[in-house]
Every structure is written in structure tokens, then in C-alpha cells.
């Protein structure tokens, strides 16, 4: 029994150096700062939208009506500053939770205007994990200030936990998406490809009629039903089998590569851009991002 | 329990709580009217049963000769195509299509795209299309319902919403069915 507990502990709470979560902080924080800074104008425009279309989600459900636009703008600017400070690892104990809360609010508010986009869920969830765990003990201003070293030679389960939790959260979201397809009106027949083909057609039609243009590849391949069967089966398997990625590091890498490819495939066929997923930042936790040469446990 | 053991227990409890929260929206798929959320979502995208045809509500412009031109969604609002599409559908469902047409006409008057500079009327329409025909090059809708129309005032005054009777008389409406 003790062996089982120890094995489980090693799997769930593996020891790691502080560089491991620090790299994830740099990747995720850097991506967030870049992503939001490119969307300030779009977000400001949303803040000035028709108040009758406000349909709050997440923490924004506390609101009965939209915030004054200038206040909503101000929260974005505050989040931009927080994301920069988070990425640099400055006063992480305060900035980490503040950044996580501000990003949660910003993205929830963005999704509170009659349409929920599902490409930012993991960004918000990963940031919550990284903001609430010790991810700035290396490669950060805090680390330099505390002992003048960018990469302290330590090993501790606290540094292994963030990537474990992030991997679990990521695979859980894919599992939920897979179950959604099975519980939908099509059930297992979703995998026969006809539904995916129709979805791509419906999406392409909307894009054509609303002025942005359908993805040319999706239009060209529309008649190839067999290909859509293959793609539907593959993507459904990838979603339902996502938790298996937690059992083995090589399987995890293969799964992450598959999911990464799936999002690029969606981009090619449908013109839908899942930016966080396609950047690769979302899957960084599935790959070794540190050098495990250090040996001294902390404490 | 040692302080380290206590920390581990707290970390595991918090992690399990987060994971449970992420998985909880699954139950929405057993509800009669699933409600999606953020950041805890039930991911309903791509799950709907679709037929070989579909309806889309969109913005249509016509010039003085009745030439049709599809208008870019951004004339109505920001936030991306899918958000504006959803909002437009909701506006029509709430019986506020006139407002949408007026907003688009005003945007066209203020900052028209080069290709839209001859558009004189804006229509909010719902078209029904067969996917196979559409992607084979047949771009005309099987049917089209006009919800509202607004004139683009080229003299810089506010756009004028037109009633259905005026709209039906306009040559730009050929092939369109007014909404009931």
C-alpha cells in the first residue's frame, strides 16, 4: 500500500526544479501579454457595444448591466501591466493572483456579449494555476532579488505540481468536448464525418455571407466525405482519449502534438483560429522544459 | 502530520477541486436546455445536428441599380465574425432588425469600404442555402427573408429606416421575401 501511495505521489507531485514552472510562466505570461496587447482596440470596441446584447458569464454574472466603457478599458490596461509583471516574475505572490483574477475577468467580460469563445478557457485556467503556485522562484526578478540566481539548484514537489495540474486541466477540457459530441443529437454517429462536413459547410457559408470568406481548403475538400470521416474519427478519439496522456510522458507528448495538429487542421479547413492552441504555448507543459541535473531537495 | 505533508494535502485538495470544476459542466449535456459558461464550459461547439441546408442572417447592400453586395459584418460591430453573427441573429429575434439596418447604414455612410461606396440601401436578411449548391458555385439563396431595410444617406444625414411597403417597391428587393 505504501508503495502505491509513493508511486501515486511521484506521479501527481513529482519533484522538479523551479525552472520548470518558471518556463511555463514565461511562455504563458508572454503569450498573454502579446495576445491582449494585439486586441486592445477590439476589446474597447466590444465595451461600447449594444448593452441589450450583454449576457454575462463567469464572474461577470455579478453584473446586471455592462460596466462603463472607460472602466472596462481600464481593467484591460491594468491586466496588461499585470501580465507583463507576471511574465517578468515581479512580486509574484501579489502579482500572480492579481494577474489570474484580472485575466479571468477580462476574458469573461469579452465572452459576455452573446457569444462564448472556447479558445481562451485554458489560457485562463493555466494562468490561475501558474499565478497561485511558486512559478517565479527562477528566471524572474524575484529570484534575482532573493539570492541573485536566475535558476536556483533546488528540487521540490511544489515546482512539479503546476505542470501536473495544467496537464490534467487541459486534458479534462478536451474530454468534456468529446463527451459533448457523444451526448449531442448525433451520439457516436458524429464520428462518421457527415456532421463535421456539414459543420464546415455551415461555418464556411456564414463566413462567405458575412464577408470574411470561407477557408478555401474546406471548400475544395467538401465533396470528399471519406476524408471527413477520418478527421472526425481522429478528433473524437483525441478528445476522448485525452486523459490517457496523463499516464505516460511519451504518450503525453504524442497527444499534445496531435491536439496541436488538430487545431492547425481546423484552421486550414474552417478558418477558425484557436490562437492559444496554435501558438503551442498551451501544450508547453507536456514537454520537458527544464534541465533535471539538480539534486538537492528543498527543506 | 508534518508541515510538508499538510502542504501536500492542501495542494492535492485544491488541484482536485479545480479539476472537478473543469469537469462539472459535463452535466449540462444531461439538461434539457444546456447552458454554456466561461471559463468552465460544456463545449457545445460542433455538436448540433445539421442538415444539407442552413439559414444565415446577414447584411446585404444594394446600389441604385439593384446590384447586390454582401456587406462585411464589422459594419454592425466589433468582436469578430461569430460574435457579430450571434448578435445579429439575436437582434432579429428580438424584433430590432430596423436598429441593425440603421447602424450599418450609418457605418456605411461614415466609413464605407471602397467596394461598398455605391451601396444605397442596407438590408438585414435571412437566407436559406443548400451547402452542396453553394460550394459548387450556386451563390443565390434558395429563399431569402428581408427583416428590415435602411437607406444610406449620401448627404451625411442620419439613415432613414424604411417601412416594408417602401422596401417591397424597391427594385433592390427582387428575389427577397419580407419577413412575416
CSV table of C-alpha atoms in Angstrom, one decimal:
chain,number,residue,atom,x,y,z
A,1,UNK,CA,0.0,0.0,0.0
A,2,UNK,CA,2.8,2.4,0.9
A,3,UNK,CA,4.4,1.7,-2.4
A,4,UNK,CA,1.2,2.5,-4.3
A,5,UNK,CA,0.9,5.8,-2.4
A,6,UNK,CA,4.5,6.6,-3.1
A,7,UNK,CA,4.1,5.8,-6.8
A,8,UNK,CA,1.0,7.9,-6.9
A,9,UNK,CA,2.7,10.7,-5.1
A,10,UNK,CA,5.6,10.6,-7.5
A,11,UNK,CA,3.2,10.8,-10.4
A,12,UNK,CA,1.0,13.6,-9.1
A,13,UNK,CA,3.6,15.5,-7.1
A,14,UNK,CA,6.8,14.9,-8.9
A,15,UNK,CA,9.9,16.8,-7.7
A,16,UNK,CA,11.2,19.3,-10.1
A,17,UNK,CA,13.5,22.3,-10.2
A,18,UNK,CA,12.0,25.8,-10.1
A,19,UNK,CA,12.9,26.3,-13.7
A,20,UNK,CA,10.1,24.0,-14.8
A,21,UNK,CA,7.1,26.2,-13.7
A,22,UNK,CA,9.2,29.3,-14.4
A,23,UNK,CA,9.4,28.4,-18.1
A,24,UNK,CA,5.7,27.9,-18.2
A,25,UNK,CA,5.2,31.3,-16.5
A,26,UNK,CA,7.4,32.9,-19.1
A,27,UNK,CA,5.6,31.2,-22.0
A,28,UNK,CA,2.0,31.7,-20.8
A,29,UNK,CA,2.6,35.2,-19.4
A,30,UNK,CA,4.4,36.3,-22.5
A,31,UNK,CA,1.7,34.8,-24.8
A,32,UNK,CA,-1.0,36.6,-22.7
A,33,UNK,CA,0.8,40.0,-22.9
A,34,UNK,CA,1.2,39.6,-26.7
A,35,UNK,CA,-2.3,38.3,-27.2
A,36,UNK,CA,-4.1,41.0,-25.2
A,37,UNK,CA,-1.9,43.9,-26.5
A,38,UNK,CA,-3.0,43.0,-30.0
A,39,UNK,CA,-6.6,43.0,-29.0
A,40,UNK,CA,-7.0,46.3,-27.1
A,41,UNK,CA,-8.8,48.0,-30.0
A,42,UNK,CA,-11.2,45.1,-30.5
A,43,UNK,CA,-11.9,44.8,-26.7
A,44,UNK,CA,-12.5,48.6,-26.5
A,45,UNK,CA,-15.0,48.3,-29.4
A,46,UNK,CA,-16.8,45.4,-27.6
A,47,UNK,CA,-17.1,47.6,-24.4
A,48,UNK,CA,-19.0,50.1,-26.4
A,49,UNK,CA,-21.5,47.5,-27.8
A,50,UNK,CA,-25.2,47.4,-27.5
A,51,UNK,CA,-26.0,47.0,-23.8
A,52,UNK,CA,-29.0,44.9,-24.7
A,53,UNK,CA,-26.7,42.2,-26.0
A,54,UNK,CA,-24.8,41.9,-22.7
A,55,UNK,CA,-25.2,38.3,-21.5
A,56,UNK,CA,-22.7,37.9,-18.6
A,57,UNK,CA,-20.8,34.7,-18.0
A,58,UNK,CA,-18.4,33.6,-15.3
A,59,UNK,CA,-17.6,36.2,-12.6
A,60,UNK,CA,-19.3,38.9,-14.8
A,61,UNK,CA,-22.6,37.4,-13.8
A,62,UNK,CA,-22.3,39.6,-10.8
A,63,UNK,CA,-23.2,42.5,-13.2
A,64,UNK,CA,-26.7,43.4,-14.2
A,65,UNK,CA,-25.5,45.6,-16.9
A,66,UNK,CA,-22.2,46.4,-18.7
A,67,UNK,CA,-19.5,48.4,-17.0
A,68,UNK,CA,-19.0,52.0,-18.1
A,69,UNK,CA,-16.7,51.6,-21.1
A,70,UNK,CA,-13.8,53.6,-19.6
A,71,UNK,CA,-13.8,51.4,-16.5
A,72,UNK,CA,-13.8,48.2,-18.7
A,73,UNK,CA,-10.9,49.7,-20.7
A,74,UNK,CA,-9.1,50.5,-17.5
A,75,UNK,CA,-9.3,46.9,-16.4
A,76,UNK,CA,-7.7,45.8,-19.7
A,77,UNK,CA,-4.8,48.2,-19.2
A,78,UNK,CA,-4.4,47.0,-15.6
A,79,UNK,CA,-4.3,43.4,-16.9
A,80,UNK,CA,-1.7,44.3,-19.5
A,81,UNK,CA,0.6,45.7,-16.8
A,82,UNK,CA,-0.1,42.7,-14.6
A,83,UNK,CA,0.7,40.3,-17.4
A,84,UNK,CA,4.0,42.0,-18.0
A,85,UNK,CA,4.9,41.9,-14.3
A,86,UNK,CA,3.8,38.3,-14.1
A,87,UNK,CA,6.0,37.3,-17.0
A,88,UNK,CA,9.0,39.1,-15.5
A,89,UNK,CA,8.3,37.4,-12.2
A,90,UNK,CA,8.0,40.6,-10.2
A,91,UNK,CA,6.4,40.4,-6.7
A,92,UNK,CA,4.8,37.1,-7.8
A,93,UNK,CA,3.0,36.5,-4.5
A,94,UNK,CA,0.8,39.6,-5.2
A,95,UNK,CA,1.0,39.9,-9.0
A,96,UNK,CA,0.4,36.2,-9.7
A,97,UNK,CA,-3.1,36.0,-8.1
A,98,UNK,CA,-3.9,39.6,-9.3
A,99,UNK,CA,-3.0,38.7,-12.9
A,100,UNK,CA,-5.0,35.5,-12.7
A,101,UNK,CA,-8.0,37.4,-11.4
A,102,UNK,CA,-7.7,40.2,-13.9
A,103,UNK,CA,-7.3,37.8,-16.9
A,104,UNK,CA,-10.3,35.8,-15.7
A,105,UNK,CA,-12.4,39.0,-15.6
A,106,UNK,CA,-11.1,40.3,-18.9
A,107,UNK,CA,-11.8,37.2,-20.8
A,108,UNK,CA,-15.1,36.6,-19.1
A,109,UNK,CA,-16.2,40.1,-20.0
A,110,UNK,CA,-15.1,39.6,-23.5
A,111,UNK,CA,-17.3,36.5,-23.7
A,112,UNK,CA,-20.3,38.2,-22.2
A,113,UNK,CA,-21.7,39.7,-25.4
A,114,UNK,CA,-23.9,36.8,-26.7
A,115,UNK,CA,-21.1,34.6,-27.8
A,116,UNK,CA,-18.8,32.4,-25.8
A,117,UNK,CA,-15.4,31.7,-27.5
A,118,UNK,CA,-13.8,28.5,-26.3
A,119,UNK,CA,-10.2,29.3,-27.3
A,120,UNK,CA,-9.3,31.2,-24.1
A,121,UNK,CA,-10.6,28.7,-21.5
A,122,UNK,CA,-7.3,27.0,-21.0
A,123,UNK,CA,-5.4,30.3,-21.0
A,124,UNK,CA,-7.4,31.5,-18.1
A,125,UNK,CA,-7.2,28.1,-16.2
A,126,UNK,CA,-3.5,27.7,-16.8
A,127,UNK,CA,-2.9,31.3,-15.6
A,128,UNK,CA,-4.8,30.6,-12.5
A,129,UNK,CA,-2.6,27.6,-11.7
A,130,UNK,CA,0.6,29.5,-12.5
A,131,UNK,CA,-0.5,32.6,-10.6
A,132,UNK,CA,-1.3,30.7,-7.5
A,133,UNK,CA,1.8,28.5,-7.3
A,134,UNK,CA,5.5,29.3,-6.9
A,135,UNK,CA,6.4,29.9,-10.5
A,136,UNK,CA,8.7,32.9,-10.0
A,137,UNK,CA,11.5,31.2,-7.9
A,138,UNK,CA,13.6,31.0,-11.1
A,139,UNK,CA,14.0,33.1,-14.3
A,140,UNK,CA,12.5,36.1,-12.6
A,141,UNK,CA,13.2,39.4,-11.0
A,142,UNK,CA,12.1,37.9,-7.7
A,143,UNK,CA,14.7,35.1,-8.0
A,144,UNK,CA,17.5,37.6,-8.7
A,145,UNK,CA,16.4,39.8,-5.8
A,146,UNK,CA,16.2,36.9,-3.3
A,147,UNK,CA,19.5,35.1,-4.0
A,148,UNK,CA,21.0,36.7,-7.1
A,149,UNK,CA,20.5,33.5,-9.1
A,150,UNK,CA,18.2,33.0,-12.1
A,151,UNK,CA,18.0,29.3,-11.7
A,152,UNK,CA,18.4,28.1,-8.0
A,153,UNK,CA,19.5,24.5,-7.8
A,154,UNK,CA,16.6,23.0,-5.9
A,155,UNK,CA,14.2,20.2,-6.3
A,156,UNK,CA,10.7,20.3,-4.8
A,157,UNK,CA,7.3,18.9,-5.4
A,158,UNK,CA,5.9,22.4,-5.4
A,159,UNK,CA,7.7,23.0,-8.6
A,160,UNK,CA,6.4,19.8,-10.2
A,161,UNK,CA,2.8,20.4,-9.3
A,162,UNK,CA,1.9,23.2,-11.7
A,163,UNK,CA,2.7,21.3,-14.9
A,164,UNK,CA,0.9,18.2,-13.5
A,165,UNK,CA,-2.3,20.2,-12.8
A,166,UNK,CA,-2.1,22.1,-16.1
A,167,UNK,CA,-1.8,18.8,-18.0
A,168,UNK,CA,-4.8,17.4,-16.1
A,169,UNK,CA,-6.9,20.6,-16.7
A,170,UNK,CA,-6.0,20.6,-20.4
A,171,UNK,CA,-6.9,17.0,-21.0
A,172,UNK,CA,-10.1,17.4,-18.9
A,173,UNK,CA,-11.3,20.2,-21.2
A,174,UNK,CA,-10.8,18.0,-24.3
A,175,UNK,CA,-12.6,15.2,-22.6
A,176,UNK,CA,-15.6,17.4,-21.9
A,177,UNK,CA,-15.6,18.5,-25.5
A,178,UNK,CA,-15.6,14.8,-26.6
A,179,UNK,CA,-18.4,13.9,-24.3
A,180,UNK,CA,-20.4,16.9,-25.6
A,181,UNK,CA,-20.3,15.4,-29.0
A,182,UNK,CA,-21.4,11.9,-27.8
A,183,UNK,CA,-24.2,13.5,-25.7
A,184,UNK,CA,-25.3,15.6,-28.6
A,185,UNK,CA,-28.1,14.6,-31.0
A,186,UNK,CA,-25.7,12.6,-33.2
A,187,UNK,CA,-24.1,10.4,-30.5
A,188,UNK,CA,-21.4,8.1,-31.9
A,189,UNK,CA,-22.5,8.8,-35.4
A,190,UNK,CA,-20.7,12.1,-35.0
A,191,UNK,CA,-17.6,10.1,-36.0
A,192,UNK,CA,-19.0,9.2,-39.4
A,193,UNK,CA,-17.8,12.6,-40.7
A,194,UNK,CA,-21.0,13.8,-42.2
A,195,UNK,CA,-21.6,16.1,-39.3
A,196,UNK,CA,-18.1,17.5,-39.4
A,197,UNK,CA,-18.5,18.1,-43.1
A,198,UNK,CA,-21.8,19.9,-42.5
A,199,UNK,CA,-20.3,21.9,-39.7
A,200,UNK,CA,-17.5,23.0,-42.0
A,201,UNK,CA,-20.1,23.8,-44.7
A,202,UNK,CA,-22.2,25.8,-42.3
A,203,UNK,CA,-19.2,27.7,-41.0
A,204,UNK,CA,-18.0,28.4,-44.5
A,205,UNK,CA,-21.4,29.6,-45.6
A,206,UNK,CA,-21.6,32.0,-42.6
A,207,UNK,CA,-18.1,33.4,-43.4
A,208,UNK,CA,-18.9,33.9,-47.0
A,209,UNK,CA,-22.2,35.7,-46.3
A,210,UNK,CA,-20.8,37.8,-43.5
A,211,UNK,CA,-17.8,39.0,-45.5
A,212,UNK,CA,-14.7,37.2,-44.3
A,213,UNK,CA,-14.7,34.3,-46.8
A,214,UNK,CA,-14.7,30.5,-46.3
A,215,UNK,CA,-11.4,28.6,-45.9
A,216,UNK,CA,-10.5,27.6,-49.5
A,217,UNK,CA,-9.3,24.1,-48.4
A,218,UNK,CA,-12.6,23.3,-46.7
A,219,UNK,CA,-14.5,24.3,-49.9
A,220,UNK,CA,-12.2,22.2,-52.1
A,221,UNK,CA,-12.5,19.2,-49.9
A,222,UNK,CA,-16.2,19.4,-49.3
A,223,UNK,CA,-17.1,16.5,-51.6
A,224,UNK,CA,-14.5,14.1,-50.0
A,225,UNK,CA,-16.7,12.5,-47.4
A,226,UNK,CA,-14.2,9.8,-46.6
A,227,UNK,CA,-11.6,12.4,-45.6
A,228,UNK,CA,-14.1,14.0,-43.2
A,229,UNK,CA,-14.8,10.6,-41.7
A,230,UNK,CA,-11.1,10.2,-41.0
A,231,UNK,CA,-10.8,13.6,-39.5
A,232,UNK,CA,-14.0,13.2,-37.3
A,233,UNK,CA,-12.9,9.8,-36.0
A,234,UNK,CA,-9.4,11.1,-35.3
A,235,UNK,CA,-10.5,14.3,-33.5
A,236,UNK,CA,-13.1,12.4,-31.4
A,237,UNK,CA,-10.6,9.8,-30.4
A,238,UNK,CA,-8.1,12.6,-29.5
A,239,UNK,CA,-10.7,14.2,-27.2
A,240,UNK,CA,-12.0,11.1,-25.5
A,241,UNK,CA,-8.5,9.6,-25.0
A,242,UNK,CA,-7.1,12.9,-23.7
A,243,UNK,CA,-6.8,11.6,-20.1
A,244,UNK,CA,-4.5,8.8,-21.2
A,245,UNK,CA,-1.9,11.4,-21.9
A,246,UNK,CA,-1.6,11.8,-18.1
A,247,UNK,CA,-0.3,8.2,-17.7
A,248,UNK,CA,3.0,8.4,-19.7
A,249,UNK,CA,5.3,11.2,-20.7
A,250,UNK,CA,5.8,9.9,-24.3
A,251,UNK,CA,2.0,9.4,-24.7
A,252,UNK,CA,1.6,12.9,-23.4
A,253,UNK,CA,3.9,14.4,-26.0
A,254,UNK,CA,2.2,12.4,-28.8
A,255,UNK,CA,-1.2,13.5,-27.6
A,256,UNK,CA,-0.1,17.2,-27.4
A,257,UNK,CA,1.4,17.0,-30.9
A,258,UNK,CA,-1.9,15.5,-32.1
A,259,UNK,CA,-4.0,18.2,-30.5
A,260,UNK,CA,-1.7,20.9,-31.8
A,261,UNK,CA,-2.1,19.4,-35.3
A,262,UNK,CA,-5.8,19.2,-34.9
A,263,UNK,CA,-6.1,22.9,-34.3
A,264,UNK,CA,-4.0,23.7,-37.3
A,265,UNK,CA,-6.2,21.4,-39.3
A,266,UNK,CA,-9.3,23.3,-38.1
A,267,UNK,CA,-7.6,26.5,-39.2
A,268,UNK,CA,-6.9,25.1,-42.6
A,269,UNK,CA,-10.4,23.6,-43.1
A,270,UNK,CA,-12.6,26.1,-41.4
A,271,UNK,CA,-10.5,29.3,-41.0
A,272,UNK,CA,-11.2,29.2,-37.2
A,273,UNK,CA,-8.1,30.3,-35.4
A,274,UNK,CA,-7.6,28.8,-31.9
A,275,UNK,CA,-4.7,31.2,-31.2
A,276,UNK,CA,-3.5,29.9,-27.8
A,277,UNK,CA,-3.6,26.3,-29.0
A,278,UNK,CA,-2.0,27.0,-32.4
A,279,UNK,CA,0.8,29.0,-30.7
A,280,UNK,CA,1.9,25.9,-29.0
A,281,UNK,CA,2.0,27.8,-25.6
A,282,UNK,CA,-0.9,25.8,-24.4
A,283,UNK,CA,0.9,22.5,-24.8
A,284,UNK,CA,4.3,23.6,-23.3
A,285,UNK,CA,3.6,21.7,-20.1
A,286,UNK,CA,3.5,18.4,-21.9
A,287,UNK,CA,7.2,18.7,-22.9
A,288,UNK,CA,10.3,18.8,-20.8
A,289,UNK,CA,11.0,22.4,-20.3
A,290,UNK,CA,13.8,22.2,-17.7
A,291,UNK,CA,17.1,20.5,-17.1
A,292,UNK,CA,16.8,17.9,-14.3
A,293,UNK,CA,20.5,17.9,-13.3
A,294,UNK,CA,19.9,19.4,-9.9
A,295,UNK,CA,19.7,17.0,-7.0
A,296,UNK,CA,19.3,18.7,-3.6
A,297,UNK,CA,15.7,18.7,-2.3
A,298,UNK,CA,14.5,21.8,-0.6
A,299,UNK,CA,13.7,21.9,3.0
B,1,UNK,CA,1.1,15.3,10.0
B,2,UNK,CA,4.3,17.2,9.1
B,3,UNK,CA,4.0,20.8,7.7
B,4,UNK,CA,5.2,19.4,4.3
B,5,UNK,CA,2.5,16.7,4.4
B,6,UNK,CA,-0.1,19.3,5.2
B,7,UNK,CA,1.0,21.4,2.3
B,8,UNK,CA,0.8,18.4,0.0
B,9,UNK,CA,-2.7,17.6,1.2
B,10,UNK,CA,-3.8,21.2,0.6
B,11,UNK,CA,-2.2,21.3,-2.8
B,12,UNK,CA,-3.9,18.0,-3.8
B,13,UNK,CA,-7.3,19.2,-2.5
B,14,UNK,CA,-7.1,22.4,-4.4
B,15,UNK,CA,-5.9,20.6,-7.6
B,16,UNK,CA,-8.8,18.1,-7.3
B,17,UNK,CA,-11.2,21.0,-6.7
B,18,UNK,CA,-10.0,22.7,-9.9
B,19,UNK,CA,-10.2,19.5,-11.9
B,20,UNK,CA,-13.7,18.8,-10.6
B,21,UNK,CA,-14.8,22.3,-11.5
B,22,UNK,CA,-13.5,21.9,-15.1
B,23,UNK,CA,-15.4,18.6,-15.4
B,24,UNK,CA,-18.6,19.8,-13.8
B,25,UNK,CA,-20.1,21.4,-16.9
B,26,UNK,CA,-20.5,17.9,-18.4
B,27,UNK,CA,-23.7,17.7,-16.5
B,28,UNK,CA,-25.1,20.4,-18.8
B,29,UNK,CA,-25.4,17.8,-21.5
B,30,UNK,CA,-27.9,15.9,-19.5
B,31,UNK,CA,-30.1,19.0,-19.1
B,32,UNK,CA,-33.0,19.9,-21.4
B,33,UNK,CA,-31.6,23.3,-22.1
B,34,UNK,CA,-27.8,23.1,-21.7
B,35,UNK,CA,-26.3,26.5,-20.7
B,36,UNK,CA,-22.6,27.1,-21.6
B,37,UNK,CA,-20.3,29.2,-19.4
B,38,UNK,CA,-16.8,30.6,-19.2
B,39,UNK,CA,-14.2,29.6,-18.3
B,40,UNK,CA,-15.9,26.5,-17.2
B,41,UNK,CA,-17.6,25.4,-20.4
B,42,UNK,CA,-19.5,22.4,-21.7
B,43,UNK,CA,-18.0,22.9,-25.2
B,44,UNK,CA,-21.2,22.5,-27.3
B,45,UNK,CA,-19.5,23.6,-30.5
B,46,UNK,CA,-19.8,21.3,-33.5
B,47,UNK,CA,-22.3,19.1,-31.7
B,48,UNK,CA,-25.5,20.2,-33.4
B,49,UNK,CA,-27.2,18.0,-35.9
B,50,UNK,CA,-27.1,19.8,-39.3
B,51,UNK,CA,-28.9,19.1,-42.5
B,52,UNK,CA,-27.7,19.6,-46.0
B,53,UNK,CA,-29.0,23.2,-46.0
B,54,UNK,CA,-28.9,26.0,-43.5
B,55,UNK,CA,-30.1,29.5,-42.8
B,56,UNK,CA,-27.9,32.5,-42.1
B,57,UNK,CA,-28.8,36.1,-41.1
B,58,UNK,CA,-26.5,38.6,-42.8
B,59,UNK,CA,-26.2,42.1,-44.1
B,60,UNK,CA,-26.9,42.9,-47.7
B,61,UNK,CA,-26.3,46.1,-49.6
B,62,UNK,CA,-27.8,47.2,-52.9
B,63,UNK,CA,-26.9,50.0,-55.2
B,64,UNK,CA,-29.1,52.3,-57.2
B,65,UNK,CA,-29.3,49.6,-60.0
B,66,UNK,CA,-30.3,46.9,-57.5
B,67,UNK,CA,-26.9,45.2,-57.7
B,68,UNK,CA,-26.5,43.0,-54.6
B,69,UNK,CA,-23.4,43.2,-52.4
B,70,UNK,CA,-22.7,41.2,-49.3
B,71,UNK,CA,-21.6,43.6,-46.5
B,72,UNK,CA,-18.9,42.9,-44.0
B,73,UNK,CA,-20.1,42.1,-40.5
B,74,UNK,CA,-17.8,44.7,-39.0
B,75,UNK,CA,-20.2,47.5,-40.1
B,76,UNK,CA,-22.5,46.3,-37.4
B,77,UNK,CA,-20.0,45.8,-34.6
B,78,UNK,CA,-16.7,44.6,-33.3
B,79,UNK,CA,-15.7,41.3,-31.6
B,80,UNK,CA,-15.2,39.1,-34.6
B,81,UNK,CA,-17.5,37.4,-37.1
B,82,UNK,CA,-19.1,34.8,-34.9
B,83,UNK,CA,-19.9,37.3,-32.1
B,84,UNK,CA,-21.5,39.7,-34.5
B,85,UNK,CA,-23.4,36.9,-36.3
B,86,UNK,CA,-24.8,35.7,-33.0
B,87,UNK,CA,-25.7,39.3,-32.0
B,88,UNK,CA,-27.4,39.9,-35.4
B,89,UNK,CA,-29.5,36.8,-35.0
B,90,UNK,CA,-30.5,37.9,-31.5
B,91,UNK,CA,-31.3,41.4,-32.6
B,92,UNK,CA,-33.6,40.0,-35.4
B,93,UNK,CA,-35.2,37.6,-32.9
B,94,UNK,CA,-35.9,40.5,-30.6
B,95,UNK,CA,-37.6,42.4,-33.4
B,96,UNK,CA,-34.9,45.0,-33.6
B,97,UNK,CA,-33.7,44.4,-37.2
B,98,UNK,CA,-34.5,48.1,-38.0
B,99,UNK,CA,-31.9,49.2,-35.5
B,100,UNK,CA,-29.3,46.9,-37.0
B,101,UNK,CA,-30.0,48.2,-40.5
B,102,UNK,CA,-29.8,51.8,-39.3
B,103,UNK,CA,-26.4,51.1,-37.5
B,104,UNK,CA,-25.0,49.5,-40.7
B,105,UNK,CA,-26.3,52.3,-42.9
B,106,UNK,CA,-24.7,54.9,-40.6
B,107,UNK,CA,-21.4,53.0,-40.6
B,108,UNK,CA,-21.5,52.7,-44.4
B,109,UNK,CA,-22.2,56.4,-44.6
B,110,UNK,CA,-19.3,57.3,-42.2
B,111,UNK,CA,-16.6,54.9,-43.4
B,112,UNK,CA,-17.5,52.8,-46.4
B,113,UNK,CA,-15.1,50.2,-47.8
B,114,UNK,CA,-14.1,51.1,-51.3
B,115,UNK,CA,-16.1,48.3,-52.8
B,116,UNK,CA,-19.2,49.4,-50.9
B,117,UNK,CA,-19.2,53.0,-51.9
B,118,UNK,CA,-22.1,52.8,-54.3
B,119,UNK,CA,-24.4,50.9,-51.8
B,120,UNK,CA,-27.5,53.0,-51.3
B,121,UNK,CA,-29.6,50.6,-49.2
B,122,UNK,CA,-28.8,48.2,-46.4
B,123,UNK,CA,-30.9,45.1,-45.8
B,124,UNK,CA,-30.9,42.7,-42.9
B,125,UNK,CA,-31.9,39.4,-44.4
B,126,UNK,CA,-32.0,35.7,-43.6
B,127,UNK,CA,-31.1,33.4,-46.5
B,128,UNK,CA,-31.6,29.7,-46.8
B,129,UNK,CA,-28.9,27.9,-48.7
B,130,UNK,CA,-28.1,24.3,-49.8
B,131,UNK,CA,-24.5,23.7,-48.8
B,132,UNK,CA,-23.7,21.5,-51.8
B,133,UNK,CA,-25.1,24.0,-54.2
B,134,UNK,CA,-23.4,26.9,-52.6
B,135,UNK,CA,-19.9,25.3,-52.6
B,136,UNK,CA,-20.5,24.2,-56.2
B,137,UNK,CA,-20.8,27.8,-57.1
B,138,UNK,CA,-24.5,28.4,-56.9
B,139,UNK,CA,-24.4,31.6,-54.7
B,140,UNK,CA,-28.1,32.5,-54.8
B,141,UNK,CA,-30.2,31.6,-51.8
B,142,UNK,CA,-33.0,29.0,-52.1
B,143,UNK,CA,-35.1,31.6,-50.3
B,144,UNK,CA,-34.4,34.9,-48.6
B,145,UNK,CA,-36.4,36.9,-46.0
B,146,UNK,CA,-35.9,40.6,-45.5
B,147,UNK,CA,-36.2,41.7,-42.0
B,148,UNK,CA,-35.5,45.4,-42.4
B,149,UNK,CA,-34.0,48.0,-44.8
B,150,UNK,CA,-32.3,51.3,-44.3
B,151,UNK,CA,-31.2,53.9,-46.8
B,152,UNK,CA,-27.7,55.1,-46.8
B,153,UNK,CA,-27.9,58.8,-46.8
B,154,UNK,CA,-25.1,60.1,-49.1
B,155,UNK,CA,-25.7,63.7,-47.9
B,156,UNK,CA,-24.4,63.0,-44.5
B,157,UNK,CA,-27.7,63.0,-42.6
B,158,UNK,CA,-28.9,60.1,-40.5
B,159,UNK,CA,-30.0,56.9,-42.3
B,160,UNK,CA,-33.7,56.6,-42.8
B,161,UNK,CA,-35.3,53.3,-41.8
B,162,UNK,CA,-37.8,52.3,-44.5
B,163,UNK,CA,-41.0,50.5,-43.8
B,164,UNK,CA,-41.8,47.2,-45.6
B,165,UNK,CA,-44.0,48.8,-48.1
B,166,UNK,CA,-41.4,51.2,-49.3
B,167,UNK,CA,-38.9,48.3,-49.3
B,168,UNK,CA,-41.1,46.0,-51.4
B,169,UNK,CA,-41.4,48.6,-54.0
B,170,UNK,CA,-37.7,49.0,-54.4
B,171,UNK,CA,-36.0,47.1,-57.3
B,172,UNK,CA,-33.3,46.0,-54.9
B,173,UNK,CA,-35.7,43.6,-53.3
B,174,UNK,CA,-36.2,41.4,-56.2
B,175,UNK,CA,-36.0,37.8,-55.2
B,176,UNK,CA,-36.3,38.6,-51.5
B,177,UNK,CA,-39.2,37.7,-49.2
B,178,UNK,CA,-40.1,40.1,-46.5
B,179,UNK,CA,-40.3,38.6,-43.0
B,180,UNK,CA,-43.7,37.8,-41.7
